[in-house]
mmCIF file with all atom_site columns, C-alpha atoms in Angstrom:
data_model
loop_
_atom_site.group_PDB
_atom_site.id
_atom_site.type_symbol
_atom_site.label_atom_id
_atom_site.label_alt_id
_atom_site.label_comp_id
_atom_site.label_asym_id
_atom_site.label_entity_id
_atom_site.label_seq_id
_atom_site.pdbx_PDB_ins_code
_atom_site.Cartn_x
_atom_site.Cartn_y
_atom_site.Cartn_z
_atom_site.occupancy
_atom_site.B_iso_or_equiv
_atom_site.pdbx_formal_charge
_atom_site.auth_seq_id
_atom_site.auth_comp_id
_atom_site.auth_asym_id
_atom_site.auth_atom_id
_atom_site.pdbx_PDB_model_num
ATOM 1  C CA . MET A 1 1  ? 85.975  104.369 116.539 1.00 69.00 ? 1  MET A CA 1
ATOM 2  C CA . PHE A 1 2  ? 89.516  105.712 117.196 1.00 71.00 ? 2  PHE A CA 1
ATOM 3  C CA . LYS A 1 3  ? 91.118  108.169 119.486 1.00 78.00 ? 3  LYS A CA 1
ATOM 4  C CA . TYR A 1 4  ? 93.718  110.224 117.900 1.00 76.00 ? 4  TYR A CA 1
ATOM 5  C CA . ASP A 1 5  ? 96.334  111.790 120.028 1.00 79.00 ? 5  ASP A CA 1
ATOM 6  C CA . LYS A 1 6  ? 98.869  114.602 118.734 1.00 78.00 ? 6  LYS A CA 1
ATOM 7  C CA . PHE A 1 7  ? 102.439 114.092 119.939 1.00 80.00 ? 7  PHE A CA 1
ATOM 8  C CA . LEU A 1 8  ? 105.979 113.208 119.250 1.00 80.00 ? 8  LEU A CA 1
ATOM 9  C CA . GLU A 1 9  ? 107.054 109.935 120.189 1.00 82.00 ? 9  GLU A CA 1
ATOM 10 C CA . PHE A 1 10 ? 110.258 110.701 120.777 1.00 84.00 ? 10 PHE A CA 1
ATOM 11 C CA . PRO A 1 11 ? 111.410 114.397 121.537 1.00 82.00 ? 11 PRO A CA 1
ATOM 12 C CA . VAL A 1 12 ? 113.828 116.117 119.011 1.00 80.00 ? 12 VAL A CA 1
ATOM 13 C CA . ASN A 1 13 ? 116.425 118.417 120.153 1.00 86.00 ? 13 ASN A CA 1
ATOM 14 C CA . VAL A 1 14 ? 118.566 119.906 117.243 1.00 84.00 ? 14 VAL A CA 1
ATOM 15 C CA . LYS A 1 15 ? 121.683 121.158 118.568 1.00 90.00 ? 15 LYS A CA 1
ATOM 16 C CA . LYS A 1 16 ? 123.925 121.297 115.568 1.00 92.00 ? 16 LYS A CA 1
ATOM 17 C CA . PRO A 1 17 ? 122.848 121.046 111.992 1.00 91.00 ? 17 PRO A CA 1
ATOM 18 C CA . ASN A 1 18 ? 124.547 118.367 109.727 1.00 90.00 ? 18 ASN A CA 1
ATOM 19 C CA . PRO A 1 19 ? 124.418 119.345 106.142 1.00 91.00 ? 19 PRO A CA 1
ATOM 20 C CA . ARG A 1 20 ? 125.829 115.845 105.038 1.00 91.00 ? 20 ARG A CA 1
ATOM 21 C CA . LEU A 1 21 ? 123.495 113.755 107.228 1.00 86.00 ? 21 LEU A CA 1
ATOM 22 C CA . ALA A 1 22 ? 120.643 116.405 105.933 1.00 82.00 ? 22 ALA A CA 1
ATOM 23 C CA . ASN A 1 23 ? 121.376 115.555 102.194 1.00 79.00 ? 23 ASN A CA 1
ATOM 24 C CA . VAL A 1 24 ? 121.325 111.817 102.712 1.00 76.00 ? 24 VAL A CA 1
ATOM 25 C CA . VAL A 1 25 ? 118.104 112.118 104.309 1.00 74.00 ? 25 VAL A CA 1
ATOM 26 C CA . ILE A 1 26 ? 116.478 114.351 101.732 1.00 74.00 ? 26 ILE A CA 1
ATOM 27 C CA . THR A 1 27 ? 117.358 112.007 98.965  1.00 74.00 ? 27 THR A CA 1
ATOM 28 C CA . GLN A 1 28 ? 114.927 109.710 100.995 1.00 71.00 ? 28 GLN A CA 1
ATOM 29 C CA . TYR A 1 29 ? 112.186 111.818 100.665 1.00 69.00 ? 29 TYR A CA 1
ATOM 30 C CA . GLY A 1 30 ? 112.051 112.489 97.055  1.00 70.00 ? 30 GLY A CA 1
ATOM 31 C CA . GLY A 1 31 ? 110.234 110.499 93.977  1.00 58.00 ? 31 GLY A CA 1
ATOM 32 C CA . PRO A 1 32 ? 106.810 109.308 93.526  1.00 61.00 ? 32 PRO A CA 1
ATOM 33 C CA . ASN A 1 33 ? 107.141 107.010 96.416  1.00 67.00 ? 33 ASN A CA 1
ATOM 34 C CA . GLY A 1 34 ? 108.911 109.330 98.701  1.00 75.00 ? 34 GLY A CA 1
ATOM 35 C CA . GLU A 1 35 ? 107.516 111.169 101.918 1.00 75.00 ? 35 GLU A CA 1
ATOM 36 C CA . LEU A 1 36 ? 106.543 114.213 99.631  1.00 78.00 ? 36 LEU A CA 1
ATOM 37 C CA . GLY A 1 37 ? 104.673 112.577 97.343  1.00 81.00 ? 37 GLY A CA 1
ATOM 38 C CA . ALA A 1 38 ? 102.609 110.508 100.301 1.00 81.00 ? 38 ALA A CA 1
ATOM 39 C CA . SER A 1 39 ? 102.173 113.726 101.887 1.00 83.00 ? 39 SER A CA 1
ATOM 40 C CA . LEU A 1 40 ? 100.272 115.106 98.889  1.00 84.00 ? 40 LEU A CA 1
ATOM 41 C CA . ARG A 1 41 ? 98.158  112.276 98.527  1.00 86.00 ? 41 ARG A CA 1
ATOM 42 C CA . TYR A 1 42 ? 96.911  112.446 101.993 1.00 85.00 ? 42 TYR A CA 1
ATOM 43 C CA . LEU A 1 43 ? 96.429  116.318 101.709 1.00 87.00 ? 43 LEU A CA 1
ATOM 44 C CA . SER A 1 44 ? 94.697  115.495 98.387  1.00 89.00 ? 44 SER A CA 1
ATOM 45 C CA . GLN A 1 45 ? 92.794  112.622 99.813  1.00 88.00 ? 45 GLN A CA 1
ATOM 46 C CA . ARG A 1 46 ? 91.528  114.716 102.886 1.00 89.00 ? 46 ARG A CA 1
ATOM 47 C CA . TYR A 1 47 ? 88.820  116.337 100.552 1.00 90.00 ? 47 TYR A CA 1
ATOM 48 C CA . THR A 1 48 ? 86.742  113.288 99.866  1.00 90.00 ? 48 THR A CA 1
ATOM 49 C CA . MET A 1 49 ? 86.333  112.446 103.471 1.00 89.00 ? 49 MET A CA 1
ATOM 50 C CA . PRO A 1 50 ? 82.831  112.716 104.888 1.00 89.00 ? 50 PRO A CA 1
ATOM 51 C CA . ASP A 1 51 ? 83.510  113.905 108.380 1.00 90.00 ? 51 ASP A CA 1
ATOM 52 C CA . GLU A 1 52 ? 85.640  116.257 110.197 1.00 90.00 ? 52 GLU A CA 1
ATOM 53 C CA . VAL A 1 53 ? 87.648  113.593 112.413 1.00 89.00 ? 53 VAL A CA 1
ATOM 54 C CA . THR A 1 54 ? 89.048  111.774 109.674 1.00 87.00 ? 54 THR A CA 1
ATOM 55 C CA . LYS A 1 55 ? 89.581  115.231 107.672 1.00 89.00 ? 55 LYS A CA 1
ATOM 56 C CA . GLY A 1 56 ? 91.668  116.284 110.262 1.00 89.00 ? 56 GLY A CA 1
ATOM 57 C CA . LEU A 1 57 ? 93.469  113.205 111.005 1.00 88.00 ? 57 LEU A CA 1
ATOM 58 C CA . LEU A 1 58 ? 94.460  113.271 107.284 1.00 87.00 ? 58 LEU A CA 1
ATOM 59 C CA . THR A 1 59 ? 95.499  116.926 107.144 1.00 87.00 ? 59 THR A CA 1
ATOM 60 C CA . ASP A 1 60 ? 97.746  116.238 110.396 1.00 87.00 ? 60 ASP A CA 1
ATOM 61 C CA . ILE A 1 61 ? 99.531  113.285 108.757 1.00 84.00 ? 61 ILE A CA 1
ATOM 62 C CA . GLY A 1 62 ? 99.688  115.502 105.435 1.00 84.00 ? 62 GLY A CA 1
ATOM 63 C CA . ILE A 1 63 ? 101.252 118.428 107.387 1.00 83.00 ? 63 ILE A CA 1
ATOM 64 C CA . SER A 1 64 ? 103.590 116.468 109.355 1.00 78.00 ? 64 SER A CA 1
ATOM 65 C CA . CYS A 1 65 ? 105.041 114.386 106.328 1.00 66.00 ? 65 CYS A CA 1
ATOM 66 C CA . SER A 1 66 ? 105.650 117.910 104.336 1.00 56.00 ? 66 SER A CA 1
ATOM 67 C CA . LYS A 1 67 ? 107.225 119.323 107.510 1.00 59.00 ? 67 LYS A CA 1
ATOM 68 C CA . CYS A 1 68 ? 109.954 116.409 107.386 1.00 55.00 ? 68 CYS A CA 1
ATOM 69 C CA . SER A 1 69 ? 110.523 116.690 103.649 1.00 48.00 ? 69 SER A CA 1
ATOM 70 C CA . GLN A 1 70 ? 111.530 120.569 103.655 1.00 50.00 ? 70 GLN A CA 1
#
């Protein structure tokens, strides 16, 4: 049994966008072993989960990973 609380570990406050840094970060998300690939695997695996708790957990993880890769 486990307990899952959905919250950010550190608050995020973007005051000024930095396109150069964004370009470096986004290169880390691409490819088959990147964050986007992991996000899609989480979202596709949620359909095989037998209960709603783990299905919701995989959905939250997949969505949070996909938000990072946008």
